[in-house]
Amino acid sequence: AQSVSQHNHHVILSEAASLELGCNYSYGGTVNLFWYVQYPGQHLQLLLKYFSGDPLVKGIKGFEAEFIKSKFSFNLRKPSVQWSDTAEYFCAVNAHGGSNYKLTFGKGTLLTVNP
Amino acid sequence: NAGVTQTPKFQVLKTGQSMTLQCAQDMNHNSMYWYRQDPGMGLRLIYYSASEGTTDKGEVPNGYNVSRLNKREFSLRLESAAPSQTSVYFCASSNSPGQGLYTEAFFGQGTRLTVV
């Protein structure tokens, strides 16, 4: 069964600092990878996704993620965070192919950006 | 463009009461899901429906039942609510292999349920 591990439970940064959130998954086959963001009191929104091709994926709001297959990792990055990036971030994976496309989520990383 | 709509947004139940959470999507997706979100636990899959007419258990199905009423609607029922079911519940939908390239799951706004 697939699983997802997010390394940091809570990250606190100052505005303009660089961000990297770790995500590792366990599954031997081909995967689709996602980062979702949840702003306080809201539902999950997609930040970016990887299906195939260029392992460096660019998403909304200046976020990007790099898929490193050999490390089973899909880390999220942003060069300069803003106060409005304060939110919870979830990495998710599903196994490519098969009869369903259910997602497995990591436990989430809460990002607090101080002004 | 409504996307995924859940009702109600908030609910307080007494232990032992029953209720049904409703979910509808207007994106013609085959697959629908119910997740619960608890602090420090991420999102855990309760049940999913890969296509109309099929349902399967996820990671935490105990205490819940689901109905895929038609392609648009997927409801979650708590027959006898327990305090351990206090959580935020999210419905989601996605397309599936028969519909072409999978994109991603789209989520509803969530239902905050408290069982006292």
mmCIF file with all atom_site columns, C-alpha atoms in Angstrom:
data_model
loop_
_atom_site.group_PDB
_atom_site.id
_atom_site.type_symbol
_atom_site.label_atom_id
_atom_site.label_alt_id
_atom_site.label_comp_id
_atom_site.label_asym_id
_atom_site.label_entity_id
_atom_site.label_seq_id
_atom_site.pdbx_PDB_ins_code
_atom_site.Cartn_x
_atom_site.Cartn_y
_atom_site.Cartn_z
_atom_site.occupancy
_atom_site.B_iso_or_equiv
_atom_site.pdbx_formal_charge
_atom_site.auth_seq_id
_atom_site.auth_comp_id
_atom_site.auth_asym_id
_atom_site.auth_atom_id
_atom_site.pdbx_PDB_model_num
ATOM 1   C CA . ALA A 1 1   ? 0.000   0.000  0.000   1.00 0.00 ? 1   ALA A CA 1
ATOM 2   C CA . GLN A 1 2   ? 1.137   3.494  -0.723  1.00 0.00 ? 2   GLN A CA 1
ATOM 3   C CA . SER A 1 3   ? 2.028   5.897  2.075   1.00 0.00 ? 3   SER A CA 1
ATOM 4   C CA . VAL A 1 4   ? 3.200   9.489  2.348   1.00 0.00 ? 4   VAL A CA 1
ATOM 5   C CA . SER A 1 5   ? 5.517   11.028 4.914   1.00 0.00 ? 5   SER A CA 1
ATOM 6   C CA . GLN A 1 6   ? 5.838   14.747 5.522   1.00 0.00 ? 6   GLN A CA 1
ATOM 7   C CA . HIS A 1 7   ? 8.902   15.578 7.553   1.00 0.00 ? 7   HIS A CA 1
ATOM 8   C CA . ASN A 1 8   ? 7.842   18.744 9.308   1.00 0.00 ? 8   ASN A CA 1
ATOM 9   C CA . HIS A 1 9   ? 4.760   19.160 11.435  1.00 0.00 ? 9   HIS A CA 1
ATOM 10  C CA . HIS A 1 10  ? 5.072   22.928 11.912  1.00 0.00 ? 10  HIS A CA 1
ATOM 11  C CA . VAL A 1 11  ? 7.380   25.361 10.145  1.00 0.00 ? 11  VAL A CA 1
ATOM 12  C CA . ILE A 1 12  ? 7.711   28.993 11.216  1.00 0.00 ? 12  ILE A CA 1
ATOM 13  C CA . LEU A 1 13  ? 9.343   31.501 8.886   1.00 0.00 ? 13  LEU A CA 1
ATOM 14  C CA . SER A 1 14  ? 9.666   35.230 8.487   1.00 0.00 ? 14  SER A CA 1
ATOM 15  C CA . GLU A 1 15  ? 8.465   36.950 5.351   1.00 0.00 ? 15  GLU A CA 1
ATOM 16  C CA . ALA A 1 16  ? 10.938  36.739 2.438   1.00 0.00 ? 16  ALA A CA 1
ATOM 17  C CA . ALA A 1 17  ? 12.531  33.569 3.805   1.00 0.00 ? 17  ALA A CA 1
ATOM 18  C CA . SER A 1 18  ? 12.864  30.580 1.512   1.00 0.00 ? 18  SER A CA 1
ATOM 19  C CA . LEU A 1 19  ? 10.685  27.538 2.028   1.00 0.00 ? 19  LEU A CA 1
ATOM 20  C CA . GLU A 1 20  ? 11.229  23.849 1.478   1.00 0.00 ? 20  GLU A CA 1
ATOM 21  C CA . LEU A 1 21  ? 8.752   21.266 2.752   1.00 0.00 ? 21  LEU A CA 1
ATOM 22  C CA . GLY A 1 22  ? 9.741   17.635 2.540   1.00 0.00 ? 22  GLY A CA 1
ATOM 23  C CA . CYS A 1 23  ? 7.583   14.827 1.220   1.00 0.00 ? 23  CYS A CA 1
ATOM 24  C CA . ASN A 1 24  ? 8.497   11.199 0.699   1.00 0.00 ? 24  ASN A CA 1
ATOM 25  C CA . TYR A 1 25  ? 6.254   8.429  -0.517  1.00 0.00 ? 25  TYR A CA 1
ATOM 26  C CA . SER A 1 26  ? 6.469   4.682  -0.556  1.00 0.00 ? 26  SER A CA 1
ATOM 27  C CA . TYR A 1 27  ? 5.241   2.906  -3.648  1.00 0.00 ? 27  TYR A CA 1
ATOM 28  C CA . GLY A 1 28  ? 7.279   0.957  -6.129  1.00 0.00 ? 28  GLY A CA 1
ATOM 29  C CA . GLY A 1 29  ? 5.303   1.749  -9.240  1.00 0.00 ? 29  GLY A CA 1
ATOM 30  C CA . THR A 1 30  ? 4.437   4.840  -11.219 1.00 0.00 ? 30  THR A CA 1
ATOM 31  C CA . VAL A 1 31  ? 2.743   7.562  -9.202  1.00 0.00 ? 31  VAL A CA 1
ATOM 32  C CA . ASN A 1 32  ? 0.931   10.828 -9.590  1.00 0.00 ? 32  ASN A CA 1
ATOM 33  C CA . LEU A 1 33  ? 2.034   13.413 -7.013  1.00 0.00 ? 33  LEU A CA 1
ATOM 34  C CA . PHE A 1 34  ? 0.265   16.452 -5.627  1.00 0.00 ? 34  PHE A CA 1
ATOM 35  C CA . TRP A 1 35  ? 0.606   19.291 -3.195  1.00 0.00 ? 35  TRP A CA 1
ATOM 36  C CA . TYR A 1 36  ? -2.572  20.765 -1.782  1.00 0.00 ? 36  TYR A CA 1
ATOM 37  C CA . VAL A 1 37  ? -2.922  23.856 0.402   1.00 0.00 ? 37  VAL A CA 1
ATOM 38  C CA . GLN A 1 38  ? -5.561  24.555 3.014   1.00 0.00 ? 38  GLN A CA 1
ATOM 39  C CA . TYR A 1 39  ? -5.930  28.146 4.179   1.00 0.00 ? 39  TYR A CA 1
ATOM 40  C CA . PRO A 1 40  ? -7.487  28.625 7.622   1.00 0.00 ? 40  PRO A CA 1
ATOM 41  C CA . GLY A 1 41  ? -11.136 27.603 7.606   1.00 0.00 ? 41  GLY A CA 1
ATOM 42  C CA . GLN A 1 42  ? -11.136 26.640 3.948   1.00 0.00 ? 42  GLN A CA 1
ATOM 43  C CA . HIS A 1 43  ? -11.132 23.506 1.853   1.00 0.00 ? 43  HIS A CA 1
ATOM 44  C CA . LEU A 1 44  ? -8.169  21.967 0.067   1.00 0.00 ? 44  LEU A CA 1
ATOM 45  C CA . GLN A 1 45  ? -6.951  23.601 -3.099  1.00 0.00 ? 45  GLN A CA 1
ATOM 46  C CA . LEU A 1 46  ? -4.467  22.187 -5.566  1.00 0.00 ? 46  LEU A CA 1
ATOM 47  C CA . LEU A 1 47  ? -1.060  23.908 -5.613  1.00 0.00 ? 47  LEU A CA 1
ATOM 48  C CA . LEU A 1 48  ? 0.622   21.740 -8.204  1.00 0.00 ? 48  LEU A CA 1
ATOM 49  C CA . LYS A 1 49  ? 0.752   18.232 -9.612  1.00 0.00 ? 49  LYS A CA 1
ATOM 50  C CA . TYR A 1 50  ? 3.189   15.881 -11.280 1.00 0.00 ? 50  TYR A CA 1
ATOM 51  C CA . PHE A 1 51  ? 2.170   13.195 -13.743 1.00 0.00 ? 51  PHE A CA 1
ATOM 52  C CA . SER A 1 52  ? 5.118   12.754 -16.067 1.00 0.00 ? 52  SER A CA 1
ATOM 53  C CA . GLY A 1 53  ? 7.770   14.683 -17.961 1.00 0.00 ? 53  GLY A CA 1
ATOM 54  C CA . ASP A 1 54  ? 9.830   17.484 -16.442 1.00 0.00 ? 54  ASP A CA 1
ATOM 55  C CA . PRO A 1 55  ? 10.400  16.591 -12.799 1.00 0.00 ? 55  PRO A CA 1
ATOM 56  C CA . LEU A 1 56  ? 10.419  20.262 -11.828 1.00 0.00 ? 56  LEU A CA 1
ATOM 57  C CA . VAL A 1 57  ? 6.805   21.329 -11.610 1.00 0.00 ? 57  VAL A CA 1
ATOM 58  C CA . LYS A 1 58  ? 5.607   24.890 -11.242 1.00 0.00 ? 58  LYS A CA 1
ATOM 59  C CA . GLY A 1 59  ? 2.331   25.662 -9.523  1.00 0.00 ? 59  GLY A CA 1
ATOM 60  C CA . ILE A 1 60  ? 0.302   28.621 -8.458  1.00 0.00 ? 60  ILE A CA 1
ATOM 61  C CA . LYS A 1 61  ? 1.487   31.495 -6.258  1.00 0.00 ? 61  LYS A CA 1
ATOM 62  C CA . GLY A 1 62  ? 5.169   30.950 -7.026  1.00 0.00 ? 62  GLY A CA 1
ATOM 63  C CA . PHE A 1 63  ? 5.370   27.427 -5.623  1.00 0.00 ? 63  PHE A CA 1
ATOM 64  C CA . GLU A 1 64  ? 7.330   24.665 -7.290  1.00 0.00 ? 64  GLU A CA 1
ATOM 65  C CA . ALA A 1 65  ? 8.163   21.045 -6.514  1.00 0.00 ? 65  ALA A CA 1
ATOM 66  C CA . GLU A 1 66  ? 10.801  18.637 -7.695  1.00 0.00 ? 66  GLU A CA 1
ATOM 67  C CA . PHE A 1 67  ? 10.152  14.946 -8.215  1.00 0.00 ? 67  PHE A CA 1
ATOM 68  C CA . ILE A 1 68  ? 13.261  12.873 -7.491  1.00 0.00 ? 68  ILE A CA 1
ATOM 69  C CA . LYS A 1 69  ? 12.336  9.313  -8.369  1.00 0.00 ? 69  LYS A CA 1
ATOM 70  C CA . SER A 1 70  ? 15.472  7.756  -6.881  1.00 0.00 ? 70  SER A CA 1
ATOM 71  C CA . LYS A 1 71  ? 14.676  9.327  -3.524  1.00 0.00 ? 71  LYS A CA 1
ATOM 72  C CA . PHE A 1 72  ? 10.886  8.822  -3.695  1.00 0.00 ? 72  PHE A CA 1
ATOM 73  C CA . SER A 1 73  ? 10.593  12.498 -2.892  1.00 0.00 ? 73  SER A CA 1
ATOM 74  C CA . PHE A 1 74  ? 8.463   15.420 -4.015  1.00 0.00 ? 74  PHE A CA 1
ATOM 75  C CA . ASN A 1 75  ? 9.591   18.448 -2.015  1.00 0.00 ? 75  ASN A CA 1
ATOM 76  C CA . LEU A 1 76  ? 7.746   21.746 -2.190  1.00 0.00 ? 76  LEU A CA 1
ATOM 77  C CA . ARG A 1 77  ? 9.705   25.000 -2.515  1.00 0.00 ? 77  ARG A CA 1
ATOM 78  C CA . LYS A 1 78  ? 9.147   28.714 -2.673  1.00 0.00 ? 78  LYS A CA 1
ATOM 79  C CA . PRO A 1 79  ? 12.004  31.231 -2.889  1.00 0.00 ? 79  PRO A CA 1
ATOM 80  C CA . SER A 1 80  ? 10.358  33.948 -0.825  1.00 0.00 ? 80  SER A CA 1
ATOM 81  C CA . VAL A 1 81  ? 7.304   33.381 1.354   1.00 0.00 ? 81  VAL A CA 1
ATOM 82  C CA . GLN A 1 82  ? 4.634   35.914 2.193   1.00 0.00 ? 82  GLN A CA 1
ATOM 83  C CA . TRP A 1 83  ? 2.390   36.292 5.217   1.00 0.00 ? 83  TRP A CA 1
ATOM 84  C CA . SER A 1 84  ? -0.500  35.137 3.016   1.00 0.00 ? 84  SER A CA 1
ATOM 85  C CA . ASP A 1 85  ? 1.212   31.752 2.575   1.00 0.00 ? 85  ASP A CA 1
ATOM 86  C CA . THR A 1 86  ? 0.299   30.881 6.155   1.00 0.00 ? 86  THR A CA 1
ATOM 87  C CA . ALA A 1 87  ? -1.650  27.644 5.720   1.00 0.00 ? 87  ALA A CA 1
ATOM 88  C CA . GLU A 1 88  ? -1.445  23.900 6.035   1.00 0.00 ? 88  GLU A CA 1
ATOM 89  C CA . TYR A 1 89  ? 0.223   22.022 3.182   1.00 0.00 ? 89  TYR A CA 1
ATOM 90  C CA . PHE A 1 90  ? -0.508  18.435 2.243   1.00 0.00 ? 90  PHE A CA 1
ATOM 91  C CA . CYS A 1 91  ? 1.441   16.131 -0.009  1.00 0.00 ? 91  CYS A CA 1
ATOM 92  C CA . ALA A 1 92  ? -0.594  13.384 -1.703  1.00 0.00 ? 92  ALA A CA 1
ATOM 93  C CA . VAL A 1 93  ? 0.062   10.440 -3.981  1.00 0.00 ? 93  VAL A CA 1
ATOM 94  C CA . ASN A 1 94  ? -1.918  7.968  -5.982  1.00 0.00 ? 94  ASN A CA 1
ATOM 95  C CA . ALA A 1 95  ? -0.804  4.892  -7.822  1.00 0.00 ? 95  ALA A CA 1
ATOM 96  C CA . HIS A 1 96  ? -0.876  5.346  -11.554 1.00 0.00 ? 96  HIS A CA 1
ATOM 97  C CA . GLY A 1 97  ? -3.291  3.075  -13.297 1.00 0.00 ? 97  GLY A CA 1
ATOM 98  C CA . GLY A 1 98  ? -5.557  0.539  -11.700 1.00 0.00 ? 98  GLY A CA 1
ATOM 99  C CA . SER A 1 99  ? -9.268  0.690  -11.201 1.00 0.00 ? 99  SER A CA 1
ATOM 100 C CA . ASN A 1 100 ? -9.416  3.756  -9.013  1.00 0.00 ? 100 ASN A CA 1
ATOM 101 C CA . TYR A 1 101 ? -7.510  6.892  -8.343  1.00 0.00 ? 101 TYR A CA 1
ATOM 102 C CA . LYS A 1 102 ? -7.841  7.350  -4.611  1.00 0.00 ? 102 LYS A CA 1
ATOM 103 C CA . LEU A 1 103 ? -5.373  9.697  -2.989  1.00 0.00 ? 103 LEU A CA 1
ATOM 104 C CA . THR A 1 104 ? -3.229  8.988  0.033   1.00 0.00 ? 104 THR A CA 1
ATOM 105 C CA . PHE A 1 105 ? -2.314  12.090 2.027   1.00 0.00 ? 105 PHE A CA 1
ATOM 106 C CA . GLY A 1 106 ? 0.520   12.936 4.330   1.00 0.00 ? 106 GLY A CA 1
ATOM 107 C CA . LYS A 1 107 ? -0.274  14.289 7.794   1.00 0.00 ? 107 LYS A CA 1
ATOM 108 C CA . GLY A 1 108 ? 0.301   17.850 6.686   1.00 0.00 ? 108 GLY A CA 1
ATOM 109 C CA . THR A 1 109 ? 2.746   20.656 7.494   1.00 0.00 ? 109 THR A CA 1
ATOM 110 C CA . LEU A 1 110 ? 1.484   23.815 9.117   1.00 0.00 ? 110 LEU A CA 1
ATOM 111 C CA . LEU A 1 111 ? 3.347   26.848 7.799   1.00 0.00 ? 111 LEU A CA 1
ATOM 112 C CA . THR A 1 112 ? 3.275   30.052 9.814   1.00 0.00 ? 112 THR A CA 1
ATOM 113 C CA . VAL A 1 113 ? 4.781   33.127 8.167   1.00 0.00 ? 113 VAL A CA 1
ATOM 114 C CA . ASN A 1 114 ? 5.430   36.037 10.479  1.00 0.00 ? 114 ASN A CA 1
ATOM 115 C CA . PRO A 1 115 ? 5.301   39.548 9.012   1.00 0.00 ? 115 PRO A CA 1
ATOM 116 C CA . ASN B 2 1   ? -19.524 26.525 -11.668 1.00 0.00 ? 1   ASN B CA 1
ATOM 117 C CA . ALA B 2 2   ? -20.300 24.940 -8.277  1.00 0.00 ? 2   ALA B CA 1
ATOM 118 C CA . GLY B 2 3   ? -17.773 22.056 -8.355  1.00 0.00 ? 3   GLY B CA 1
ATOM 119 C CA . VAL B 2 4   ? -18.287 19.927 -5.230  1.00 0.00 ? 4   VAL B CA 1
ATOM 120 C CA . THR B 2 5   ? -21.052 20.957 -2.863  1.00 0.00 ? 5   THR B CA 1
ATOM 121 C CA . GLN B 2 6   ? -21.435 19.574 0.645   1.00 0.00 ? 6   GLN B CA 1
ATOM 122 C CA . THR B 2 7   ? -24.247 20.033 3.122   1.00 0.00 ? 7   THR B CA 1
ATOM 123 C CA . PRO B 2 8   ? -24.495 20.872 5.926   1.00 0.00 ? 8   PRO B CA 1
ATOM 124 C CA . LYS B 2 9   ? -21.478 23.050 6.740   1.00 0.00 ? 9   LYS B CA 1
ATOM 125 C CA . PHE B 2 10  ? -21.826 22.610 10.480  1.00 0.00 ? 10  PHE B CA 1
ATOM 126 C CA . GLN B 2 11  ? -23.628 20.043 12.631  1.00 0.00 ? 11  GLN B CA 1
ATOM 127 C CA . VAL B 2 12  ? -23.801 19.160 16.305  1.00 0.00 ? 12  VAL B CA 1
ATOM 128 C CA . LEU B 2 13  ? -25.090 15.724 17.204  1.00 0.00 ? 13  LEU B CA 1
ATOM 129 C CA . LYS B 2 14  ? -25.722 13.922 20.447  1.00 0.00 ? 14  LYS B CA 1
ATOM 130 C CA . THR B 2 15  ? -24.115 10.542 20.946  1.00 0.00 ? 15  THR B CA 1
ATOM 131 C CA . GLY B 2 16  ? -26.256 7.872  19.321  1.00 0.00 ? 16  GLY B CA 1
ATOM 132 C CA . GLN B 2 17  ? -27.998 10.168 16.861  1.00 0.00 ? 17  GLN B CA 1
ATOM 133 C CA . SER B 2 18  ? -27.813 9.504  13.153  1.00 0.00 ? 18  SER B CA 1
ATOM 134 C CA . MET B 2 19  ? -27.291 11.836 10.244  1.00 0.00 ? 19  MET B CA 1
ATOM 135 C CA . THR B 2 20  ? -26.407 11.899 6.577   1.00 0.00 ? 20  THR B CA 1
ATOM 136 C CA . LEU B 2 21  ? -23.848 14.184 4.974   1.00 0.00 ? 21  LEU B CA 1
ATOM 137 C CA . GLN B 2 22  ? -24.694 15.072 1.416   1.00 0.00 ? 22  GLN B CA 1
ATOM 138 C CA . CYS B 2 23  ? -22.287 15.633 -1.441  1.00 0.00 ? 23  CYS B CA 1
ATOM 139 C CA . ALA B 2 24  ? -22.910 16.505 -5.066  1.00 0.00 ? 24  ALA B CA 1
ATOM 140 C CA . GLN B 2 25  ? -20.547 17.293 -7.937  1.00 0.00 ? 25  GLN B CA 1
ATOM 141 C CA . ASP B 2 26  ? -21.319 18.845 -11.291 1.00 0.00 ? 26  ASP B CA 1
ATOM 142 C CA . MET B 2 27  ? -18.102 17.965 -13.132 1.00 0.00 ? 27  MET B CA 1
ATOM 143 C CA . ASN B 2 28  ? -19.289 14.621 -14.532 1.00 0.00 ? 28  ASN B CA 1
ATOM 144 C CA . HIS B 2 29  ? -16.649 12.799 -12.515 1.00 0.00 ? 29  HIS B CA 1
ATOM 145 C CA . ASN B 2 30  ? -16.865 9.053  -12.121 1.00 0.00 ? 30  ASN B CA 1
ATOM 146 C CA . SER B 2 31  ? -15.034 8.833  -8.798  1.00 0.00 ? 31  SER B CA 1
ATOM 147 C CA . MET B 2 32  ? -16.066 10.300 -5.477  1.00 0.00 ? 32  MET B CA 1
ATOM 148 C CA . TYR B 2 33  ? -14.540 10.139 -2.012  1.00 0.00 ? 33  TYR B CA 1
ATOM 149 C CA . TRP B 2 34  ? -15.208 10.874 1.637   1.00 0.00 ? 34  TRP B CA 1
ATOM 150 C CA . TYR B 2 35  ? -12.326 11.925 3.885   1.00 0.00 ? 35  TYR B CA 1
ATOM 151 C CA . ARG B 2 36  ? -12.135 12.959 7.496   1.00 0.00 ? 36  ARG B CA 1
ATOM 152 C CA . GLN B 2 37  ? -9.583  15.476 8.729   1.00 0.00 ? 37  GLN B CA 1
ATOM 153 C CA . ASP B 2 38  ? -8.318  15.452 12.293  1.00 0.00 ? 38  ASP B CA 1
ATOM 154 C CA . PRO B 2 39  ? -5.492  17.566 13.756  1.00 0.00 ? 39  PRO B CA 1
ATOM 155 C CA . GLY B 2 40  ? -2.102  15.977 13.148  1.00 0.00 ? 40  GLY B CA 1
ATOM 156 C CA . MET B 2 41  ? -3.628  13.113 11.166  1.00 0.00 ? 41  MET B CA 1
ATOM 157 C CA . GLY B 2 42  ? -3.963  14.641 7.726   1.00 0.00 ? 42  GLY B CA 1
ATOM 158 C CA . LEU B 2 43  ? -6.855  13.416 5.606   1.00 0.00 ? 43  LEU B CA 1
ATOM 159 C CA . ARG B 2 44  ? -7.911  9.832  5.953   1.00 0.00 ? 44  ARG B CA 1
ATOM 160 C CA . LEU B 2 45  ? -10.107 8.087  3.414   1.00 0.00 ? 45  LEU B CA 1
ATOM 161 C CA . ILE B 2 46  ? -13.372 6.745  4.814   1.00 0.00 ? 46  ILE B CA 1
ATOM 162 C CA . TYR B 2 47  ? -15.061 5.365  1.685   1.00 0.00 ? 47  TYR B CA 1
ATOM 163 C CA . TYR B 2 48  ? -14.780 5.899  -2.002  1.00 0.00 ? 48  TYR B CA 1
ATOM 164 C CA . SER B 2 49  ? -16.771 5.162  -5.113  1.00 0.00 ? 49  SER B CA 1
ATOM 165 C CA . ALA B 2 50  ? -14.723 4.510  -8.214  1.00 0.00 ? 50  ALA B CA 1
ATOM 166 C CA . SER B 2 51  ? -17.806 4.707  -10.411 1.00 0.00 ? 51  SER B CA 1
ATOM 167 C CA . GLU B 2 52  ? -21.567 4.863  -10.179 1.00 0.00 ? 52  GLU B CA 1
ATOM 168 C CA . GLY B 2 53  ? -22.885 1.707  -8.549  1.00 0.00 ? 53  GLY B CA 1
ATOM 169 C CA . THR B 2 54  ? -19.699 0.780  -6.698  1.00 0.00 ? 54  THR B CA 1
ATOM 170 C CA . THR B 2 55  ? -18.400 1.672  -3.262  1.00 0.00 ? 55  THR B CA 1
ATOM 171 C CA . ASP B 2 56  ? -15.329 0.510  -1.347  1.00 0.00 ? 56  ASP B CA 1
ATOM 172 C CA . LYS B 2 57  ? -13.912 0.919  2.114   1.00 0.00 ? 57  LYS B CA 1
ATOM 173 C CA . GLY B 2 58  ? -11.024 3.226  2.699   1.00 0.00 ? 58  GLY B CA 1
ATOM 174 C CA . GLU B 2 59  ? -8.690  3.502  5.649   1.00 0.00 ? 59  GLU B CA 1
ATOM 175 C CA . VAL B 2 60  ? -11.226 4.303  8.395   1.00 0.00 ? 60  VAL B CA 1
ATOM 176 C CA . PRO B 2 61  ? -14.693 2.965  7.413   1.00 0.00 ? 61  PRO B CA 1
ATOM 177 C CA . ASN B 2 62  ? -15.953 1.778  10.805  1.00 0.00 ? 62  ASN B CA 1
ATOM 178 C CA . GLY B 2 63  ? -19.088 3.560  11.961  1.00 0.00 ? 63  GLY B CA 1
ATOM 179 C CA . TYR B 2 64  ? -19.943 4.893  8.503   1.00 0.00 ? 64  TYR B CA 1
ATOM 180 C CA . ASN B 2 65  ? -21.988 3.860  5.495   1.00 0.00 ? 65  ASN B CA 1
ATOM 181 C CA . VAL B 2 66  ? -22.176 5.407  2.053   1.00 0.00 ? 66  VAL B CA 1
ATOM 182 C CA . SER B 2 67  ? -24.551 5.532  -0.866  1.00 0.00 ? 67  SER B CA 1
ATOM 183 C CA . ARG B 2 68  ? -23.703 6.448  -4.419  1.00 0.00 ? 68  ARG B CA 1
ATOM 184 C CA . LEU B 2 69  ? -27.149 7.636  -5.320  1.00 0.00 ? 69  LEU B CA 1
ATOM 185 C CA . ASN B 2 70  ? -26.288 8.484  -8.922  1.00 0.00 ? 70  ASN B CA 1
ATOM 186 C CA . LYS B 2 71  ? -23.283 9.814  -10.765 1.00 0.00 ? 71  LYS B CA 1
ATOM 187 C CA . ARG B 2 72  ? -23.555 13.235 -9.124  1.00 0.00 ? 72  ARG B CA 1
ATOM 188 C CA . GLU B 2 73  ? -24.282 12.341 -5.510  1.00 0.00 ? 73  GLU B CA 1
ATOM 189 C CA . PHE B 2 74  ? -22.383 10.448 -2.826  1.00 0.00 ? 74  PHE B CA 1
ATOM 190 C CA . SER B 2 75  ? -23.717 10.523 0.724   1.00 0.00 ? 75  SER B CA 1
ATOM 191 C CA . LEU B 2 76  ? -22.090 9.547  4.012   1.00 0.00 ? 76  LEU B CA 1
ATOM 192 C CA . ARG B 2 77  ? -24.204 8.236  6.863   1.00 0.00 ? 77  ARG B CA 1
ATOM 193 C CA . LEU B 2 78  ? -23.424 7.987  10.545  1.00 0.00 ? 78  LEU B CA 1
ATOM 194 C CA . GLU B 2 79  ? -25.912 5.490  11.996  1.00 0.00 ? 79  GLU B CA 1
ATOM 195 C CA . SER B 2 80  ? -25.051 6.027  15.658  1.00 0.00 ? 80  SER B CA 1
ATOM 196 C CA . ALA B 2 81  ? -22.734 8.961  16.166  1.00 0.00 ? 81  ALA B CA 1
ATOM 197 C CA . ALA B 2 82  ? -19.887 8.727  18.670  1.00 0.00 ? 82  ALA B CA 1
ATOM 198 C CA . PRO B 2 83  ? -17.615 11.465 20.069  1.00 0.00 ? 83  PRO B CA 1
ATOM 199 C CA . SER B 2 84  ? -14.704 9.857  18.168  1.00 0.00 ? 84  SER B CA 1
ATOM 200 C CA . GLN B 2 85  ? -16.465 10.897 14.962  1.00 0.00 ? 85  GLN B CA 1
ATOM 201 C CA . THR B 2 86  ? -16.065 14.566 15.792  1.00 0.00 ? 86  THR B CA 1
ATOM 202 C CA . SER B 2 87  ? -14.100 15.774 12.795  1.00 0.00 ? 87  SER B CA 1
ATOM 203 C CA . VAL B 2 88  ? -14.165 17.800 9.619   1.00 0.00 ? 88  VAL B CA 1
ATOM 204 C CA . TYR B 2 89  ? -15.483 15.780 6.700   1.00 0.00 ? 89  TYR B CA 1
ATOM 205 C CA . PHE B 2 90  ? -14.539 16.474 3.107   1.00 0.00 ? 90  PHE B CA 1
ATOM 206 C CA . CYS B 2 91  ? -16.103 15.103 -0.011  1.00 0.00 ? 91  CYS B CA 1
ATOM 207 C CA . ALA B 2 92  ? -14.044 15.025 -3.199  1.00 0.00 ? 92  ALA B CA 1
ATOM 208 C CA . SER B 2 93  ? -14.436 13.923 -6.785  1.00 0.00 ? 93  SER B CA 1
ATOM 209 C CA . SER B 2 94  ? -12.144 13.147 -9.697  1.00 0.00 ? 94  SER B CA 1
ATOM 210 C CA . ASN B 2 95  ? -12.318 11.666 -13.121 1.00 0.00 ? 95  ASN B CA 1
ATOM 211 C CA . SER B 2 96  ? -11.034 8.144  -13.613 1.00 0.00 ? 96  SER B CA 1
ATOM 212 C CA . PRO B 2 97  ? -9.327  5.977  -16.232 1.00 0.00 ? 97  PRO B CA 1
ATOM 213 C CA . GLY B 2 98  ? -12.404 5.561  -18.375 1.00 0.00 ? 98  GLY B CA 1
ATOM 214 C CA . GLN B 2 99  ? -12.800 9.323  -18.618 1.00 0.00 ? 99  GLN B CA 1
ATOM 215 C CA . GLY B 2 100 ? -9.375  10.007 -20.058 1.00 0.00 ? 100 GLY B CA 1
ATOM 216 C CA . LEU B 2 101 ? -6.320  11.444 -18.358 1.00 0.00 ? 101 LEU B CA 1
ATOM 217 C CA . TYR B 2 102 ? -6.732  11.757 -14.617 1.00 0.00 ? 102 TYR B CA 1
ATOM 218 C CA . THR B 2 103 ? -6.311  15.314 -13.410 1.00 0.00 ? 103 THR B CA 1
ATOM 219 C CA . GLU B 2 104 ? -6.723  15.771 -9.682  1.00 0.00 ? 104 GLU B CA 1
ATOM 220 C CA . ALA B 2 105 ? -9.326  15.538 -6.935  1.00 0.00 ? 105 ALA B CA 1
ATOM 221 C CA . PHE B 2 106 ? -11.573 18.518 -6.289  1.00 0.00 ? 106 PHE B CA 1
ATOM 222 C CA . PHE B 2 107 ? -12.766 19.080 -2.756  1.00 0.00 ? 107 PHE B CA 1
ATOM 223 C CA . GLY B 2 108 ? -15.919 20.416 -1.197  1.00 0.00 ? 108 GLY B CA 1
ATOM 224 C CA . GLN B 2 109 ? -15.954 23.084 1.511   1.00 0.00 ? 109 GLN B CA 1
ATOM 225 C CA . GLY B 2 110 ? -16.189 20.569 4.330   1.00 0.00 ? 110 GLY B CA 1
ATOM 226 C CA . THR B 2 111 ? -18.633 19.718 7.118   1.00 0.00 ? 111 THR B CA 1
ATOM 227 C CA . ARG B 2 112 ? -17.589 20.423 10.671  1.00 0.00 ? 112 ARG B CA 1
ATOM 228 C CA . LEU B 2 113 ? -19.264 17.780 12.832  1.00 0.00 ? 113 LEU B CA 1
ATOM 229 C CA . THR B 2 114 ? -19.263 17.766 16.613  1.00 0.00 ? 114 THR B CA 1
ATOM 230 C CA . VAL B 2 115 ? -20.632 14.816 18.551  1.00 0.00 ? 115 VAL B CA 1
ATOM 231 C CA . VAL B 2 116 ? -21.342 15.535 22.213  1.00 0.00 ? 116 VAL B CA 1
#
